[in-house]
C-alpha atoms as one frame of an Amber mdcrd trajectory, in Angstrom:
protein
  41.419  37.710  36.742  42.083  35.024  33.912  41.567  35.854  29.862  42.197
  33.898  26.836  43.380  34.616  22.828  41.112  33.355  20.054  41.004  34.623
  16.385  37.854  35.944  15.060  37.228  32.618  12.739  33.912  30.924  13.649
  34.920  28.357  14.803  35.757  30.139  18.205  33.863  33.624  17.845  31.063
  31.564  19.790  32.808  31.367  23.128  33.253  34.199  23.169  31.804  34.412
  26.668  33.023  37.182  29.167  34.532  40.540  27.983  36.125  40.273  24.792
  38.740  43.338  23.485  40.292  43.605  19.902  44.287  42.935  20.562  45.564
  42.907  17.036  45.273  42.208  13.656  47.605  38.577  12.678  50.178  38.800
   9.885  47.225  36.425   8.319  44.419  39.508   9.140  42.578  37.738  11.182
  40.899  40.276  13.743  42.339  38.324  16.993  40.490  39.381  21.500  41.538
  38.785  24.000  37.926  37.818  26.297  36.942  37.796  30.566  34.666  38.897
  32.399  31.335  36.959  31.162  29.169  39.693  29.146  25.920  38.758  26.721
  26.298  37.211  23.701  23.071  39.120  22.797  22.077  42.382  23.730  19.620
  44.442  22.109  17.788  47.357  22.809  15.349  49.790  21.674  14.628  47.718
  18.411  11.969  48.378  16.291   9.723  46.497  13.499   6.946  48.035  11.167
   5.010  46.861   9.122   3.293  49.230   6.931   0.851  50.449   9.737   1.739
  47.360  11.886   3.243  48.332  14.630   5.061  44.453  14.740   7.988  45.031
  17.583   7.755  47.948  19.445  10.980  49.492  21.674  12.120  45.927  22.502
  15.678  44.910  25.498  16.948  42.304  25.737  19.594  40.538  26.581  21.243
  37.182  26.732  24.197  35.375  28.041  26.330  32.903  26.816  24.981  28.435
  27.014  21.110  29.877  28.379  18.335  30.318  27.141  15.905  32.648  26.817
  11.719  31.661  26.398   9.778  34.456  24.095   6.790  33.979  25.068   2.956
  35.603  23.769   0.073  34.679  21.501   0.333  34.735  17.778   0.861  38.522
  16.510   3.109  39.101  19.641   5.862  39.730  17.053   7.966  37.043  18.759
   9.034  35.640  15.068   9.935  39.200  13.752  11.998  39.758  16.606  14.179
  36.191  15.495  14.720  37.490  12.145  16.157  40.321  13.302  18.331  39.034
  14.718  19.734  36.723  11.977  19.106  39.256   9.635  16.440  37.768   7.875
  14.216  41.084   8.393  15.551  44.086   8.977  14.327  46.645  11.877  12.984
  49.239  11.177  15.997  52.780  10.425  15.769  54.071  13.995  18.998  55.941
  16.096  18.602  54.641  19.354  18.615  50.405  18.220  21.752  48.832  18.713
  22.252  44.447  17.891  25.449  42.418  18.660  24.978  39.071  18.362  28.467
  36.946  19.332  30.252  41.053  18.562  28.629  41.695  15.148  26.071  43.643
  13.582  23.110  41.328  12.199  22.131  44.589   9.852  25.731  44.840   8.979
  27.018  40.985   8.574  24.638  38.846   8.164  26.689  35.631   6.347  29.144
  36.426  10.425  26.517  35.439  12.275  24.827  32.377   9.859  28.151  30.537
   9.587  26.639  30.430  13.542  23.850  30.089  14.081  21.081  26.855  13.672
  17.764  28.062  12.800  14.513  25.709  13.158  12.034  28.043  11.560   8.331
  28.034  12.692   6.748  26.423   8.780   7.359  22.585   7.886   9.910  23.764
   5.124  11.837  20.434   4.098  11.466  19.082   0.589   8.850  16.377   0.907
  10.245  14.231  -1.607  13.676  13.137  -0.321  14.306  11.347   2.090  15.920
  12.134   5.541  19.706  12.044   4.858  19.212  13.749   1.884  17.686  16.937
   3.084  20.579  17.240   5.739  22.825  16.585   2.780  21.931  19.198   0.688
  22.112  21.484   4.142  25.843  20.097   4.490  26.408  21.454   1.607  25.597
  24.650   2.643  27.897  24.913   4.576  30.605  23.151   2.981  30.581  19.539
   4.280  32.369  16.695   2.315  32.859  12.976   1.971  33.250  10.946   5.207
  32.930  14.504   7.895  29.370  15.676   6.079  28.600  11.422   6.156  29.990
  11.138  10.576  27.841  14.729  11.461  24.306  13.186   9.127  24.065  10.262
  11.776  25.304  11.720  14.913  22.766  14.046  13.849  20.734  11.677  13.020
  20.577   9.218  16.570  21.064  12.957  18.690  17.833  13.196  17.748  16.106
   9.615  17.163  16.173   8.853  13.619  18.577   7.001  12.354  15.662   4.542
  11.215  14.235   6.661   9.495  17.075   7.704   7.712  16.422   6.699   3.900
  12.069   7.479   4.348  10.779   9.426   2.268   9.750  13.726   4.332   6.629
  12.719   3.257   6.156   9.694   5.065   7.284  11.256   8.618   5.322  12.138
  11.764   4.619  16.100  12.219   8.015  14.438  15.205   9.541  13.450  12.998
  10.026  16.317  11.004  10.285  18.952  13.873  13.520  16.417  14.987  14.568
  16.625  11.475  13.994  20.806  11.375  15.856  20.484  14.277  18.879  17.902
  13.145  18.972  20.001   9.918  19.242  23.241  12.206  22.369  21.843  14.035
  24.579  20.583  11.149  27.348  23.203  11.203  27.287  22.773  15.222  25.820
  25.561  16.387  26.671  27.450  19.007  23.687  29.395  18.890  20.876  28.173
  18.358  17.286  30.103  17.061  13.439  27.451  17.259  10.156  29.828  16.791
   8.130  27.553  18.031   9.445  24.075  17.868   6.504  21.802  19.509   3.606
  23.379  18.266   0.628  20.694  17.342   3.607  17.824  18.830   1.887  15.078
  21.857   3.311  15.901  25.277   5.540  12.918  24.672   7.649  14.226  21.669
   7.425  16.988  23.038   9.588  15.984  26.570  11.610  14.639  24.028  12.298
  17.630  22.237  12.921  18.896  25.962  15.647  16.919  26.511  17.947  17.111
  23.577  17.843  20.959  23.718  18.579  20.086  27.303  21.275  18.203  26.716
  23.139  20.291  24.277  23.032  23.531  26.343  24.899  20.792  29.269  27.115
  19.206  27.505  27.252  21.365  23.903  27.055  24.656  25.263  24.896  25.637
  22.718  22.492  29.044  23.169  19.132  28.911  23.255  16.398  31.395  21.221
  12.030  30.239  21.360   9.808  30.743  20.967   7.082  29.549  22.390   2.832
  29.907  23.756   3.194  26.466  25.473   3.794  28.025  29.082   5.289  24.673
  30.356   7.601  24.246  27.858   8.797  27.397  28.392   9.167  26.946  33.001
  10.690  23.588  31.727  13.073  25.078  28.905  14.089  28.359  29.800  15.979
  30.099  32.541  15.053  33.848  31.010  11.178  34.445  30.085  10.395  37.657
  27.828   6.434  37.888  27.467   5.794  39.475  24.805   1.426  41.018  23.885
   1.531  43.039  21.014   5.260  44.369  19.828   6.316  45.227  23.771   8.078
  43.895  26.251   5.683  43.033  29.579   8.523  41.856  31.503  10.942  39.977
  31.959  12.480  37.674  34.494  13.430  33.807  35.539  10.990  31.669  35.398
  10.250  30.938  39.409  11.147  34.666  40.397   8.546  36.205  38.187   6.276
  33.966  39.791   7.840  34.766  43.533   7.717  38.322  42.721   4.822  39.261
  40.702   1.531  37.018  42.100   0.574  35.268  44.291   0.630  31.635  45.483
  -1.591  30.206  45.016  -5.033  30.223  42.632  -8.688  28.823  43.211 -10.002
  28.674  39.392 -13.920  27.717  39.340 -14.900  25.526  36.392 -18.251  26.498
  36.727 -18.755  30.443  36.584 -22.482  30.730  38.264 -20.887  30.130  41.223
 -19.034  32.842  41.412 -21.788  34.424  43.710 -22.586  31.952  45.841 -18.517
  31.321  46.718 -18.251  35.488  46.647 -20.121  35.891  49.800 -22.771  38.451
  49.160 -18.530  40.764  48.442 -16.646  38.594  50.680 -13.563  37.261  49.857
 -11.253  36.795  52.637  -8.849  38.616  50.854  -8.494  36.992  47.461  -8.651
  39.002  44.722 -10.647  37.903  41.467  -9.568  38.050  37.685 -11.164  36.252
  34.441 -13.466  36.802  31.953 -17.665  35.540  31.615 -15.882  31.627  30.889
 -12.794  31.485  33.729 -12.688  32.640  37.543 -10.476  32.727  39.776  -9.684
  34.003  42.523  -6.206  33.894  43.923  -3.654  34.670  47.518  -1.384  33.919
  49.098  -3.202  31.702  52.064  -4.195  28.559  51.120  -6.525  28.701  53.605
  -8.694  32.129  52.752  -8.807  29.553  49.419 -10.166  26.623  50.806 -12.649
  29.201  53.089 -13.896  30.213  49.856 -14.762  26.977  48.532 -17.160  25.664
  51.245 -20.368  26.498  49.492 -19.514  24.693  46.639 -19.102  21.179  45.158
 -15.063  20.133  44.461 -15.977  18.852  41.287 -16.817  22.605  40.663 -12.946
  24.387  40.742  -9.373  23.652  41.134  -6.315  24.895  43.625  -3.652  24.949
  42.362  -0.574  27.289  42.728   0.177  29.433  39.857   1.271  29.579  36.794
   2.567  31.792  33.737  -0.522  31.381  32.169  -2.274  33.337  35.336   1.585
  35.763  35.189  -0.486  36.906  31.293  -2.859  37.201  32.470  -2.442  39.705
  34.892   0.207  41.649  32.963  -1.593  41.447  29.551  -5.317  41.505  30.946
  -6.283  38.307  28.522  -5.598  34.336  28.081  -3.164  33.127  26.222  -4.517
  31.102  23.487  -6.474  34.482  22.283  -5.320  34.526  19.370  -3.758  31.202
  18.958
């Protein structure tokens, strides 16, 4: 087995993609660690959070491994954002004795600043200074990380190129489009070269072209710089495209977790017939004969699931092609099955 030595400073700790064992303290007081086999860089056990009578997060458990993306998927109010805030110290969990949180070896309840030194956060809200230009917004945050002079200028220019904002470098923030503002917020979160990037609804309200541009940039960060990403979203496609692992939440609880394709293959039928006109279901069902298919949905949306494509084709034989769609099942179908409701009910 191979091992490597590292000291516990912000530039080294994020490289902890392996088992870590403390082996001593240097003469300058810096902790020295030994790294071996791969272990999770984030571990959460029995996490709870309440706001008076509202139970926002209920007994949540999950792990995040280095250089991966984990997406938290769920409707508004599911507890996704609250969970992220507890990971970087902005919100305190309930005082449950079973709760354990480690983020790159640090408990955010005890050492919030150490986590902020290695993490970048892009919140859902637009908290840019509207009266300053693009570069000025970035330079203010560079000062927070004690980046000065040429080093700060070089990093800012690098991020502007990366997020395709170079031509807007002197534009005031109020003049930017929604997509440009989101890219600027992500660029700001990357100033300190974080090893952990937390993104809260990063593409909400953006058009598909801008959304895909941001996905491309995030893929690049994981592939070329080894960044670990935590993402909250209610866009099914976003979670499917970006995430190595998905945690579906509803009403503060983890409903189901796993690799996107495995979640679908293990938990739901492969094909679905979706009626565009629910009033046609009596004709589809042929006096209650569903050809072995499973029915789901509500008064506005009726769906039939099956592993056999031909069974769904036989169900649709008595209605016009314009009145239905046969497709492969997706994450929204899985969410409907596991929670009993559509994802967008609380949007």
